[in-house]
Coordinates of C-alpha atoms in Angstrom, one line a residue:
Chain A
M1 CA 0.0 0.0 0.0
F2 CA 2.7 2.4 1.1
R3 CA 4.9 1.3 -1.8
F4 CA 2.1 1.8 -4.2
L5 CA 1.5 5.3 -3.0
I6 CA 5.2 6.3 -3.3
L7 CA 5.4 4.7 -6.8
R8 CA 2.3 6.6 -8.0
I9 CA 3.5 9.9 -6.6
L10 CA 6.9 9.5 -8.3
Q11 CA 5.1 8.6 -11.5
G12 CA 2.9 11.7 -11.1
I13 CA 5.9 13.9 -10.7
L14 CA 7.4 12.4 -13.8
V15 CA 4.3 13.2 -15.8
L16 CA 4.3 16.8 -14.6
W17 CA 7.9 17.2 -15.4
L18 CA 7.3 15.8 -19.0
I19 CA 4.5 18.3 -19.4
T20 CA 6.7 21.3 -18.4
V21 CA 9.3 20.1 -20.9
A22 CA 6.7 19.7 -23.7
V23 CA 5.0 23.1 -23.1
F24 CA 8.4 24.8 -23.0
A25 CA 9.7 23.1 -26.1
L26 CA 6.4 23.9 -27.8
F27 CA 6.6 27.6 -27.2
F28 CA 10.3 27.8 -27.9
V29 CA 9.7 26.4 -31.4
V30 CA 7.5 29.4 -32.3
P31 CA 9.0 32.8 -32.6
S32 CA 7.7 34.9 -29.7
N33 CA 5.8 38.1 -30.5
V34 CA 5.4 39.1 -26.9
A35 CA 8.1 41.9 -26.9
R36 CA 6.7 43.3 -30.2
T37 CA 3.2 43.4 -28.9
L38 CA 4.3 45.0 -25.6
A39 CA 6.5 47.6 -27.3
G40 CA 3.7 48.8 -29.5
R41 CA 3.8 49.7 -33.2
Q42 CA 6.6 52.3 -33.3
A43 CA 9.1 50.3 -31.2
T44 CA 12.7 50.4 -32.1
P45 CA 14.8 47.2 -32.2
R46 CA 16.5 48.5 -29.1
T47 CA 13.2 48.7 -27.1
I48 CA 12.3 45.2 -28.3
H49 CA 15.7 44.0 -27.2
L50 CA 15.3 45.6 -23.8
I51 CA 11.9 44.1 -23.2
N52 CA 13.2 40.6 -24.2
H53 CA 16.1 41.1 -21.8
R54 CA 13.8 42.2 -19.0
L55 CA 11.5 39.2 -19.5
G56 CA 14.5 36.9 -19.8
L57 CA 13.5 35.9 -23.3
D58 CA 17.0 36.5 -24.7
Q59 CA 18.4 33.7 -22.5
P60 CA 19.1 30.3 -23.9
I61 CA 16.1 28.0 -23.6
L62 CA 17.8 25.6 -21.2
K63 CA 18.7 28.5 -18.9
Q64 CA 15.1 29.8 -19.1
Y65 CA 13.8 26.3 -18.3
W66 CA 16.2 25.8 -15.4
D67 CA 15.2 29.2 -13.9
F68 CA 11.5 28.2 -14.2
I69 CA 12.0 24.7 -12.6
S70 CA 14.1 26.0 -9.7
K71 CA 11.6 28.7 -8.9
A72 CA 8.7 26.4 -9.4
F73 CA 10.1 24.1 -6.6
H74 CA 9.7 27.1 -4.3
G75 CA 6.1 27.7 -5.3
D76 CA 7.1 30.6 -7.6
L77 CA 5.6 30.2 -11.1
G78 CA 7.0 33.5 -12.4
Y79 CA 5.2 36.7 -13.6
D80 CA 2.9 37.2 -16.5
Y81 CA 4.5 38.9 -19.5
Y82 CA 2.0 41.8 -19.9
H83 CA 1.3 43.1 -16.4
Q84 CA 4.0 41.6 -14.3
I85 CA 1.5 40.0 -11.9
P86 CA 2.7 36.8 -10.2
V87 CA 1.2 33.8 -12.0
T88 CA 0.2 32.2 -8.7
H89 CA -1.8 35.4 -7.9
I90 CA -3.6 35.2 -11.3
M91 CA -4.4 31.5 -10.6
A92 CA -5.5 32.2 -7.1
Q93 CA -8.0 34.7 -8.4
A94 CA -9.4 32.4 -11.1
L95 CA -9.4 29.2 -9.0
P96 CA -12.5 30.0 -6.8
I97 CA -14.5 30.6 -9.9
T98 CA -13.5 27.3 -11.5
L99 CA -14.1 25.5 -8.2
S100 CA -17.5 27.0 -7.8
L101 CA -18.4 25.9 -11.3
A102 CA -16.9 22.4 -11.0
I103 CA -18.2 21.5 -7.5
G104 CA -21.7 22.9 -8.0
A105 CA -22.1 21.1 -11.3
A106 CA -20.7 17.9 -9.7
V107 CA -23.4 17.9 -7.0
I108 CA -26.1 18.3 -9.7
W109 CA -24.8 15.7 -12.1
M110 CA -24.2 13.1 -9.4
A111 CA -27.6 13.5 -7.9
L112 CA -29.3 13.6 -11.3
G113 CA -27.2 10.8 -12.8
V114 CA -27.3 8.4 -9.9
F115 CA -31.0 8.9 -9.3
N116 CA -32.0 8.4 -12.9
G117 CA -29.7 5.4 -13.2
V118 CA -31.3 3.7 -10.1
V119 CA -34.8 4.4 -11.3
S120 CA -34.0 3.0 -14.7
A121 CA -32.4 -0.1 -13.2
I122 CA -35.2 -0.9 -10.8
H123 CA -37.7 -1.0 -13.6
P124 CA -35.8 -2.0 -16.7
R125 CA -37.7 -1.6 -19.9
S126 CA -40.4 0.5 -18.2
V127 CA -41.6 3.8 -19.6
A128 CA -39.5 5.5 -16.9
D129 CA -36.4 3.6 -18.0
R130 CA -36.9 4.3 -21.6
S131 CA -37.5 8.0 -21.1
M132 CA -34.4 8.2 -18.8
T133 CA -32.3 6.4 -21.5
V134 CA -33.5 8.8 -24.2
F135 CA -32.9 11.8 -21.9
A136 CA -29.4 10.6 -21.1
L137 CA -28.4 9.9 -24.7
F138 CA -29.8 13.2 -25.8
F139 CA -27.7 15.2 -23.4
Y140 CA -24.8 12.9 -23.9
S141 CA -24.8 13.8 -27.5
M142 CA -25.2 17.5 -26.8
P143 CA -22.2 19.8 -27.4
S144 CA -21.9 21.9 -24.2
F145 CA -21.4 25.2 -26.1
F146 CA -24.7 24.6 -27.9
L147 CA -26.5 23.7 -24.7
G148 CA -25.0 26.8 -23.0
L149 CA -26.3 29.1 -25.7
M150 CA -29.8 27.4 -25.7
L151 CA -30.0 27.9 -21.9
L152 CA -29.0 31.5 -22.3
F153 CA -31.7 31.9 -25.0
F154 CA -34.5 30.3 -23.0
L155 CA -33.7 30.9 -19.4
Y156 CA -32.0 34.3 -19.7
Y157 CA -33.4 36.0 -22.8
K158 CA -36.9 34.6 -23.0
L159 CA -37.5 34.8 -19.3
T160 CA -36.2 38.4 -19.1
L161 CA -38.5 39.3 -22.0
A162 CA -41.4 37.7 -20.1
G163 CA -40.6 39.9 -17.1
Y164 CA -38.8 37.3 -15.0
K165 CA -35.2 38.6 -14.8
W166 CA -33.9 35.7 -12.7
F167 CA -30.6 34.8 -14.4
P168 CA -27.9 37.1 -15.7
A169 CA -26.4 36.6 -19.2
G170 CA -23.0 35.8 -17.8
G171 CA -20.2 36.9 -15.6
Y172 CA -19.3 36.0 -12.1
A173 CA -20.4 37.4 -8.7
P174 CA -18.1 36.4 -5.9
L175 CA -19.6 35.0 -2.7
S176 CA -18.7 38.3 -1.0
Q177 CA -21.5 40.0 -2.9
G178 CA -23.9 37.6 -1.3
V179 CA -24.8 34.0 -1.7
G180 CA -27.9 34.8 -3.7
Q181 CA -26.1 36.7 -6.4
W182 CA -23.4 34.1 -6.6
F183 CA -26.0 31.3 -6.9
L184 CA -28.0 33.1 -9.7
H185 CA -24.8 33.7 -11.7
M186 CA -23.8 30.1 -11.4
V187 CA -27.1 28.3 -12.2
L188 CA -26.9 28.3 -16.0
P189 CA -23.2 27.3 -16.1
W190 CA -23.9 24.6 -13.6
L191 CA -26.8 23.2 -15.7
T192 CA -24.7 23.3 -18.9
L193 CA -22.0 21.2 -17.4
A194 CA -24.1 19.0 -15.3
L195 CA -26.7 18.0 -17.9
V196 CA -24.0 16.9 -20.3
L197 CA -22.1 14.9 -17.7
A198 CA -25.1 13.5 -15.8
A199 CA -25.9 11.4 -18.9
T200 CA -22.7 9.4 -18.5
Y201 CA -23.6 8.7 -14.9
T202 CA -27.1 7.6 -15.7
R203 CA -25.8 5.1 -18.1
L204 CA -23.0 3.9 -15.8
T205 CA -25.3 3.6 -12.7
R206 CA -28.0 1.8 -14.7
S207 CA -25.7 -0.9 -16.1
S208 CA -23.8 -1.2 -12.8
M209 CA -27.1 -1.5 -10.8
L210 CA -28.5 -4.1 -13.2
D211 CA -25.3 -6.2 -12.8
V212 CA -25.5 -6.0 -9.0
L213 CA -29.3 -6.6 -8.8
G214 CA -28.6 -10.0 -10.5
E215 CA -26.2 -11.1 -7.8
D216 CA -26.9 -13.9 -5.3
Y217 CA -26.5 -11.7 -2.2
I218 CA -29.3 -9.5 -3.4
K219 CA -31.5 -12.6 -3.7
T220 CA -30.4 -13.6 -0.2
A221 CA -31.3 -10.1 1.1
R222 CA -34.7 -10.3 -0.5
S223 CA -35.4 -13.9 0.7
K224 CA -34.6 -12.8 4.3
G225 CA -37.6 -10.6 3.9
L226 CA -35.9 -7.2 3.7
N227 CA -38.1 -4.6 2.1
E228 CA -37.3 -3.5 -1.5
R229 CA -36.2 0.0 -0.6
R230 CA -33.6 -1.3 1.8
V231 CA -32.3 -3.9 -0.6
T232 CA -32.0 -1.3 -3.4
Y233 CA -30.4 1.5 -1.4
R234 CA -28.5 -0.3 1.3
H235 CA -27.3 -3.4 -0.4
A236 CA -27.3 -2.9 -4.2
L237 CA -26.5 0.8 -4.6
R238 CA -23.5 0.7 -2.3
S239 CA -21.7 -1.8 -4.4
A240 CA -23.0 -0.5 -7.7
L241 CA -21.5 2.9 -6.9
T242 CA -17.9 1.7 -7.1
P243 CA -17.4 2.3 -10.8
V244 CA -19.5 5.5 -10.5
V245 CA -17.3 6.9 -7.8
T246 CA -14.1 6.1 -9.8
Q247 CA -15.5 7.8 -12.9
F248 CA -16.4 10.8 -10.7
G249 CA -12.9 11.2 -9.4
I250 CA -11.4 11.1 -12.9
D251 CA -14.0 13.6 -14.3
L252 CA -13.6 16.0 -11.4
G253 CA -9.8 15.9 -11.9
Q254 CA -10.2 16.5 -15.7
L255 CA -12.8 19.2 -15.1
I256 CA -10.4 21.7 -13.4
G257 CA -8.6 22.1 -16.7
G258 CA -11.6 21.2 -18.9
V259 CA -14.2 23.9 -18.2
V260 CA -12.8 26.1 -20.9
I261 CA -16.0 25.9 -23.0
T262 CA -18.5 26.6 -20.3
E263 CA -16.4 29.5 -18.9
T264 CA -16.1 31.0 -22.4
V265 CA -19.8 30.8 -23.1
F266 CA -20.8 32.4 -19.8
S267 CA -17.8 34.8 -19.6
L268 CA -16.6 33.4 -16.3
P269 CA -13.0 34.5 -15.6
G270 CA -12.0 31.1 -14.2
L271 CA -8.9 29.0 -15.0
G272 CA -10.1 27.8 -18.4
K273 CA -11.0 31.3 -19.7
T274 CA -7.7 32.7 -18.2
A275 CA -5.8 29.9 -20.0
I276 CA -7.5 30.6 -23.3
D277 CA -6.7 34.3 -23.0
A278 CA -3.1 33.5 -22.1
I279 CA -2.8 31.1 -25.1
T280 CA -4.0 33.8 -27.6
Q281 CA -1.5 36.3 -26.1
Q282 CA 1.4 33.7 -25.9
D283 CA 1.7 34.5 -22.3
L284 CA 3.9 31.5 -21.5
P285 CA 4.2 31.7 -17.7
V286 CA 0.4 31.8 -17.3
I287 CA -0.1 28.9 -19.7
I288 CA 2.5 26.7 -18.1
G289 CA 1.2 27.5 -14.6
I290 CA -2.4 26.6 -15.5
V291 CA -1.5 23.5 -17.6
L292 CA 0.7 22.3 -14.8
F293 CA -2.0 22.9 -12.1
A294 CA -4.6 21.2 -14.3
S295 CA -2.3 18.1 -14.9
A296 CA -1.6 17.9 -11.1
C297 CA -5.3 17.8 -10.5
V298 CA -5.7 14.9 -12.9
V299 CA -2.7 13.0 -11.4
V300 CA -3.9 13.5 -7.8
A301 CA -7.5 12.5 -8.8
N302 CA -6.2 9.3 -10.4
I303 CA -4.2 8.4 -7.3
L304 CA -7.2 9.1 -5.0
V305 CA -9.5 7.1 -7.3
D306 CA -7.1 4.0 -7.0
L307 CA -7.1 4.4 -3.2
L308 CA -10.8 4.8 -3.1
Y309 CA -11.4 1.8 -5.3
A310 CA -9.4 -0.4 -2.9
F311 CA -11.4 1.1 0.0
L312 CA -14.8 0.5 -1.6
D313 CA -14.0 -2.9 -2.9
P314 CA -11.8 -4.8 -0.4
R315 CA -11.1 -7.5 -3.1
V316 CA -8.9 -5.0 -5.0
R317 CA -5.2 -5.2 -3.9
L318 CA -3.0 -2.3 -4.6
S319 CA 0.4 -3.3 -5.9
Chain B
M1 CA -7.5 -51.1 -41.2
S2 CA -10.9 -52.7 -40.8
T3 CA -11.7 -50.7 -37.7
G4 CA -10.8 -47.6 -39.6
S5 CA -13.1 -48.3 -42.5
T6 CA -16.0 -49.2 -40.1
E7 CA -15.5 -45.9 -38.4
T8 CA -15.5 -44.0 -41.6
R9 CA -18.6 -45.7 -42.8
G10 CA -20.2 -45.1 -39.4
S11 CA -19.6 -41.3 -39.6
E12 CA -20.8 -41.2 -43.2
E13 CA -24.0 -42.9 -42.1
I14 CA -24.5 -40.5 -39.3
E15 CA -23.8 -37.5 -41.6
T16 CA -26.4 -38.8 -44.1
E17 CA -29.0 -39.3 -41.3
L18 CA -28.4 -35.8 -39.9
A19 CA -27.9 -34.0 -43.2
P20 CA -31.2 -32.0 -43.3
E21 CA -30.9 -30.8 -39.7
A22 CA -27.2 -30.3 -39.9
A23 CA -27.7 -27.9 -42.8
A24 CA -30.3 -26.1 -40.8
I25 CA -27.9 -25.5 -37.8
E26 CA -24.9 -24.8 -40.0
G27 CA -22.2 -22.8 -38.1
R28 CA -22.7 -19.1 -38.9
N29 CA -20.0 -16.5 -39.1
P30 CA -20.1 -14.3 -36.0
W31 CA -19.9 -11.1 -38.2
L32 CA -22.9 -12.3 -40.1
L33 CA -24.7 -12.9 -36.8
A34 CA -23.9 -9.5 -35.5
W35 CA -25.0 -7.9 -38.8
Q36 CA -28.3 -9.8 -38.6
R37 CA -28.9 -8.6 -35.0
L38 CA -28.0 -5.1 -36.0
R39 CA -30.5 -5.2 -38.9
R40 CA -33.3 -6.1 -36.5
D41 CA -32.4 -3.1 -34.3
R42 CA -34.8 -0.4 -35.6
V43 CA -33.3 2.5 -33.8
A44 CA -29.8 1.6 -35.0
M45 CA -31.0 1.3 -38.6
I46 CA -32.8 4.6 -38.5
S47 CA -29.6 6.2 -37.1
L48 CA -27.6 4.6 -39.8
A49 CA -30.0 6.1 -42.4
V50 CA -29.6 9.5 -40.8
I51 CA -25.8 9.2 -41.0
V52 CA -26.0 8.2 -44.6
L53 CA -28.2 11.2 -45.3
I54 CA -25.8 13.5 -43.7
A55 CA -22.9 11.9 -45.5
L56 CA -24.8 12.4 -48.8
A57 CA -25.5 16.0 -48.0
A58 CA -21.8 16.5 -47.3
I59 CA -20.7 14.8 -50.5
F60 CA -23.3 16.5 -52.7
A61 CA -23.1 19.9 -50.9
P62 CA -22.8 21.7 -54.3
I63 CA -26.4 20.6 -55.0
F64 CA -27.6 22.9 -52.2
T65 CA -25.8 25.8 -54.0
H66 CA -27.4 24.7 -57.3
F67 CA -30.9 24.7 -55.9
T68 CA -30.7 27.9 -53.8
G69 CA -28.3 29.7 -56.1
H70 CA -26.2 30.6 -53.1
P71 CA -22.5 29.7 -52.8
P72 CA -21.4 29.0 -49.2
N73 CA -19.2 32.0 -48.7
R74 CA -21.1 34.7 -50.8
Q75 CA -22.4 37.6 -48.6
Y76 CA -25.8 38.8 -49.6
L77 CA -25.6 42.1 -47.9
H78 CA -28.9 43.5 -49.4
Q79 CA -31.3 40.5 -49.5
G80 CA -29.5 38.6 -46.7
T81 CA -29.4 41.2 -44.0
T82 CA -32.0 43.6 -42.6
P83 CA -31.5 47.4 -43.1
E84 CA -30.0 47.4 -39.6
G85 CA -27.5 44.8 -40.8
L86 CA -28.9 41.9 -38.8
P87 CA -29.4 38.3 -40.1
V88 CA -32.6 37.6 -42.0
G89 CA -34.9 34.7 -40.7
P90 CA -35.9 31.7 -42.6
N91 CA -37.9 32.6 -45.8
G92 CA -38.5 31.4 -49.4
N93 CA -35.1 32.7 -50.6
F94 CA -33.0 31.6 -47.6
W95 CA -34.7 28.5 -46.2
L96 CA -32.8 28.4 -42.9
G97 CA -32.1 32.1 -42.8
T98 CA -28.8 34.0 -43.0
D99 CA -25.9 34.7 -40.7
N100 CA -24.4 38.0 -39.7
L101 CA -22.7 38.5 -43.1
G102 CA -25.8 37.6 -45.1
R103 CA -24.6 34.1 -46.0
D104 CA -27.1 31.2 -46.6
I105 CA -27.1 29.1 -43.4
L106 CA -28.5 26.0 -45.2
V107 CA -25.8 25.9 -47.7
R108 CA -23.1 26.5 -45.1
I109 CA -24.5 23.7 -43.0
A110 CA -24.2 21.3 -45.9
Y111 CA -20.6 22.4 -46.6
G112 CA -19.9 22.3 -42.8
A113 CA -21.0 18.6 -42.8
R114 CA -17.9 17.8 -45.0
I115 CA -15.6 19.1 -42.2
S116 CA -17.4 17.5 -39.3
L117 CA -17.8 14.1 -40.9
G118 CA -14.4 14.3 -42.6
V119 CA -12.5 15.2 -39.4
G120 CA -14.7 12.8 -37.4
V121 CA -13.9 9.8 -39.5
V122 CA -10.2 10.6 -40.4
A123 CA -9.2 11.5 -36.8
T124 CA -11.0 8.5 -35.4
L125 CA -9.3 6.2 -37.9
L126 CA -5.9 7.7 -37.0
T127 CA -6.6 7.3 -33.3
V128 CA -7.7 3.7 -33.6
A129 CA -4.8 2.8 -35.9
I130 CA -2.2 4.1 -33.4
G131 CA -4.1 2.6 -30.4
V132 CA -4.4 -0.8 -32.0
V133 CA -0.7 -1.0 -33.0
V134 CA 0.5 0.2 -29.6
G135 CA -2.0 -2.0 -27.7
L136 CA -1.1 -5.1 -29.8
A137 CA 2.6 -4.5 -29.3
A138 CA 2.3 -3.9 -25.5
G139 CA 0.0 -6.9 -24.9
F140 CA 1.9 -9.3 -27.3
F141 CA 5.5 -8.6 -26.4
R142 CA 4.9 -7.8 -22.7
G143 CA 8.1 -7.2 -20.7
I144 CA 10.0 -4.0 -21.3
V145 CA 7.9 -3.0 -24.3
D146 CA 4.7 -3.3 -22.3
T147 CA 6.2 -1.4 -19.4
V148 CA 7.3 1.5 -21.5
L149 CA 4.1 1.7 -23.6
A150 CA 1.9 1.4 -20.5
R151 CA 3.7 4.3 -18.8
L152 CA 3.3 6.3 -22.0
V153 CA -0.5 5.6 -21.9
D154 CA -0.6 6.7 -18.3
V155 CA 1.2 10.0 -19.2
I156 CA -1.2 10.7 -22.1
L157 CA -4.2 10.0 -20.0
S158 CA -3.0 12.4 -17.2
V159 CA -2.7 15.3 -19.6
P160 CA -5.5 17.8 -19.4
F161 CA -6.4 17.0 -23.0
F162 CA -8.4 20.0 -24.0
L163 CA -6.1 22.6 -22.5
V164 CA -3.0 21.1 -24.1
A165 CA -4.8 20.6 -27.4
I166 CA -5.7 24.3 -27.4
A167 CA -2.1 25.3 -26.6
L168 CA -0.8 23.0 -29.4
V169 CA -3.2 24.3 -32.0
A170 CA -2.6 27.9 -31.0
V171 CA 1.1 27.5 -31.3
A172 CA 1.3 25.4 -34.4
G173 CA -1.4 27.4 -36.2
P174 CA -5.0 26.3 -36.6
G175 CA -6.1 24.2 -39.5
L176 CA -7.6 20.9 -40.6
T177 CA -4.4 18.8 -40.5
M178 CA -3.5 20.2 -37.1
T179 CA -6.9 19.5 -35.6
V180 CA -6.8 15.8 -36.9
L181 CA -3.2 15.3 -35.6
V182 CA -4.0 16.8 -32.2
I183 CA -7.1 14.7 -31.7
G184 CA -5.4 11.6 -32.9
F185 CA -2.3 12.2 -30.7
F186 CA -4.3 12.6 -27.5
S187 CA -7.1 10.0 -28.0
W188 CA -5.2 6.8 -28.9
A189 CA -4.3 5.9 -25.3
S190 CA -7.7 4.6 -24.3
V191 CA -7.9 2.4 -27.4
A192 CA -4.4 1.0 -26.7
R193 CA -5.5 0.2 -23.1
I194 CA -8.6 -1.7 -24.3
V195 CA -6.7 -3.6 -27.0
R196 CA -3.8 -4.5 -24.7
G197 CA -6.1 -6.0 -22.1
Q198 CA -7.7 -8.2 -24.8
V199 CA -4.4 -9.2 -26.4
L200 CA -3.0 -10.3 -23.0
S201 CA -5.7 -13.0 -22.7
I202 CA -5.8 -14.0 -26.4
R203 CA -2.0 -14.6 -26.7
E204 CA -2.4 -17.4 -24.2
R205 CA -4.9 -19.3 -26.3
E206 CA -4.1 -22.7 -28.0
Y207 CA -4.5 -21.5 -31.5
V208 CA -1.8 -18.9 -31.0
E209 CA 0.5 -21.6 -29.6
A210 CA -0.4 -23.7 -32.6
A211 CA 0.6 -20.9 -35.0
R212 CA 3.8 -20.4 -33.1
S213 CA 4.7 -24.1 -33.3
L214 CA 4.0 -24.1 -37.0
G215 CA 6.7 -21.4 -37.3
A216 CA 4.6 -18.3 -37.8
T217 CA 6.5 -15.0 -37.2
N218 CA 5.5 -12.6 -34.4
L219 CA 4.1 -10.2 -36.9
R220 CA 2.0 -12.8 -38.6
I221 CA 0.6 -14.0 -35.3
M222 CA -0.1 -10.4 -34.2
F223 CA -2.0 -9.4 -37.3
I224 CA -3.4 -12.7 -38.6
D225 CA -4.2 -14.6 -35.4
V226 CA -4.7 -12.0 -32.7
L227 CA -6.0 -8.9 -34.4
P228 CA -9.2 -10.4 -35.9
N229 CA -10.2 -11.4 -32.4
V230 CA -10.0 -7.9 -30.9
L231 CA -11.6 -6.4 -34.0
A232 CA -15.2 -6.5 -32.7
Q233 CA -14.3 -4.5 -29.6
V234 CA -12.3 -2.1 -31.7
I235 CA -15.3 -1.5 -34.1
V236 CA -17.6 -0.9 -31.2
Y237 CA -15.2 1.6 -29.7
T238 CA -14.7 3.3 -33.1
T239 CA -18.3 4.0 -33.7
L240 CA -18.7 5.5 -30.3
L241 CA -15.5 7.5 -30.7
I242 CA -16.6 9.3 -33.9
P243 CA -19.2 11.5 -32.2
V244 CA -16.8 12.4 -29.4
V245 CA -14.2 13.5 -32.1
I246 CA -16.9 15.5 -34.0
V247 CA -17.8 17.4 -30.9
T248 CA -14.1 18.0 -30.0
Q249 CA -13.4 19.4 -33.5
A250 CA -16.5 21.6 -33.3
A251 CA -15.4 22.8 -29.8
L252 CA -11.9 23.7 -31.1
S253 CA -13.6 25.7 -33.9
F254 CA -15.9 27.3 -31.4
L255 CA -12.9 28.6 -29.6
G256 CA -11.5 30.0 -32.8
L257 CA -8.8 27.3 -33.1
G258 CA -10.3 25.2 -35.9
L259 CA -10.7 26.2 -39.5
Q260 CA -10.3 29.8 -40.3
P261 CA -13.1 31.9 -41.7
P262 CA -14.7 32.0 -44.2
T263 CA -14.7 28.2 -44.4
A264 CA -18.1 26.9 -43.3
D265 CA -17.9 24.6 -40.3
W266 CA -20.5 23.9 -37.6
G267 CA -18.4 24.9 -34.5
G268 CA -17.2 28.1 -36.2
M269 CA -20.8 29.0 -37.2
I270 CA -22.0 28.6 -33.6
A271 CA -19.1 30.7 -32.4
E272 CA -20.1 33.5 -34.8
S273 CA -23.7 33.3 -33.7
Q274 CA -22.9 33.8 -30.0
N275 CA -23.5 37.6 -30.2
Y276 CA -26.7 37.2 -32.2
Y277 CA -28.7 34.6 -30.3
T278 CA -31.1 37.2 -29.0
V279 CA -31.9 38.7 -32.4
A280 CA -31.4 35.6 -34.7
W281 CA -32.3 32.3 -33.0
W282 CA -31.9 30.4 -36.4
F283 CA -28.3 31.5 -36.6
V284 CA -27.4 29.4 -33.5
A285 CA -30.2 26.9 -33.6
F286 CA -29.7 25.3 -37.1
P287 CA -25.9 24.6 -37.0
G288 CA -26.4 23.4 -33.4
I289 CA -29.2 21.1 -34.4
A290 CA -27.2 19.7 -37.3
L291 CA -24.3 18.9 -34.9
L292 CA -26.7 17.4 -32.3
I293 CA -28.5 15.2 -34.8
T294 CA -25.1 13.9 -36.1
T295 CA -23.7 13.0 -32.7
L296 CA -27.0 11.6 -31.6
A297 CA -27.2 9.4 -34.7
F298 CA -23.7 8.1 -34.2
N299 CA -24.3 7.4 -30.5
L300 CA -27.5 5.5 -31.2
F301 CA -25.8 3.6 -34.0
G302 CA -22.8 2.9 -31.8
D303 CA -25.1 1.5 -29.0
G304 CA -26.7 -0.7 -31.6
V305 CA -23.4 -2.0 -32.9
R306 CA -22.3 -2.8 -29.3
D307 CA -25.5 -4.7 -28.6
A308 CA -25.1 -6.6 -31.9
F309 CA -21.6 -7.8 -31.0
D310 CA -22.4 -8.5 -27.4
P311 CA -26.1 -9.0 -26.9
R312 CA -25.7 -9.5 -23.1
A313 CA -24.3 -6.0 -22.6
G314 CA -26.1 -2.7 -23.0
R315 CA -29.9 -2.6 -23.0
S316 CA -30.4 -5.9 -21.3

C-alpha cells in the first residue's frame, strides 16, 4: 500500500515534469511576438531587445527552463508577461470561480445521474427507464457550447422578455457579494456542465445496478424478507456505486482544466478562460502555470481514485 | 484397417442421417450474426439512415448551392441582412435564414458537414490505428515493451487533453491537419488500453500456440491470429468515438482554433452566432441542431453495434 502510493506519486511527478518540458519546447519552437506586442507599433529594435532582456526571453532555452523549474520548486511560477503580476496570484483569483463551477455542477450531475440510473435499473424496460435512457443519450450527444447558448436563449433572454429577470447573461459574482447573487450567476453554467455529464452517470449507474441486482447476495437479502427499498439502497446501490465513484474522481480531476468551453460561453473568468486568453496572447508563464496545475489535479485525482477503489471494494489489492 | 473403415462408414451414415438438420444449424459467421442482430435493431437502422443522409449532404453539398443559387461564402448584404445589418430569418429565398454576413445558413451547414464528418472519420481512424498498434505490441511482447508503452499511456491519460490541445493548435497554427493530428495524438491511449487487455488473454490461447509451433512469425501471429479477435471490440469503440471526435473538432472551432473563416464549419458557425442569439435564433439553432443530430445518430448507432456484437451487454 505504502509502496504503491510512493510509486504513484513518483510517476505523477514524472508526468508533470514531462508536461513542463513539452510546453516549454512547444513555445520555444514558435517565434515569440510578446516583446513586439508589448512595445507597440513604433518600437525600435532596441526597445524590443530591452523588453526581451527584462523578461529573460533572450536567455538560452535551457537557462530559461532551469530558472523556471528551480523557482517552481519554491512555489514561484513567475510573472505574466503583460502586467508583471505573479502567476500564482492570477491563478488564485481564477481558481475559486472554476471550483464554484466544478463543485456545484458535480453535485447536480451526481444527484441527477445516480437517481435516474437507479430508477432505470429498478424498472428495466419500463416507460421511466426508456425515457431516462432517451434523456441521457440526448444530453450525452449535446455539445456543451450549444446547450449553454440554448439555456441563455430560453432561461435568460426569453424569461427576461417575459418579465422574469432571474438569471444574468454571464459573468461572475463572488460570494462576498452575497450567496444569492453568486448562486444566480452560477445556475446556468452549472446546468450546462451537469446535464451533459449526468448522462454518462445515468448510463453507468444503470448498467452497474443491473449487474449488482442480479447477484446472489441480493436474492439472499430479498429472501430474508428485507423490504425492497432497503435492498436497493443499502445493499445494491452501495456496491453499484464503485465504478460511478471512480469515474467521478477522474471527471472532477479533468474538469479543473476542462471547463474552458463553459467558462467561455458564460464569460466566467476562471482558470479555463484565463488559459485561453493567455494562449492567444502567448503569455507562456500563465499557460505553463495553469496547464501544470490542471495536470496535477488529474494526477492527484487518479491516485485518489485508486485508493478509493481499494477502500470501496476490499477484493482489490494495490500493488 | 478394418476398424478404420468401419469408423469412416459409421460417420458417413451419421452424416447422411443428420444431413437436413445439420444444414439447418450450420455454423454461422459471428460477423454475419452481428449484422443480422444489428439489422433487426430499428433504432440503429434509423440512425444509420440519418448518418448516410448527412454523408450524402456532405458529398453533394454543391447541389444545395445549385438549388438555392447561393455559394457557401457569398455575402448577400442586401437580401441577406435587414436594413439594420442583422441576419434575416428563414424565408423562401434563404430556407434556414442567413448569418451576420448575409450568407445562406442551409448551404453553409451542408458544406460544414464535410468538415465535421471528414475530421470525425479521419481523426477517429488515425486514433484507432495508433491505439491498435500500440495495444497489440504492448500486450503481445509484454516485458519492457509493455512497461514503456503502459507508462506512455498513463502519461497521455494524465494530460488535461483539451487545454494542451488548445495550446498546441494555438502555437502550431490552426487548420484541418493540425486538428486531426492533435485529436489523434491525445485519444489513442484509451484504445491502446482496451486492445492491450484483450491481447493479454488472447495470446495465451491454444491457436496462438499452434501458430507459433508451425513457425509463424510474431508479426504474422499479431495481425493474422490475434488482431481479428479484438476487432469486434475495436469496431464498437470506433463507432462510439466518432461523435466524441466530431464534438471535439467543433469545440476547437468554437474557440477559434479550428478552420479559419470564411470556411463553413459547424463549431465556427455557432461561435459566430454567439453575439446574435437574442436577435437571430436560427443562426445558433440550425448549426447546433445539425451537430446534435449527427452526434445523436452516431451514438445511437454505436449503441446498436455494441448490442449486436455483445447481446448480453447494454440494453439488457
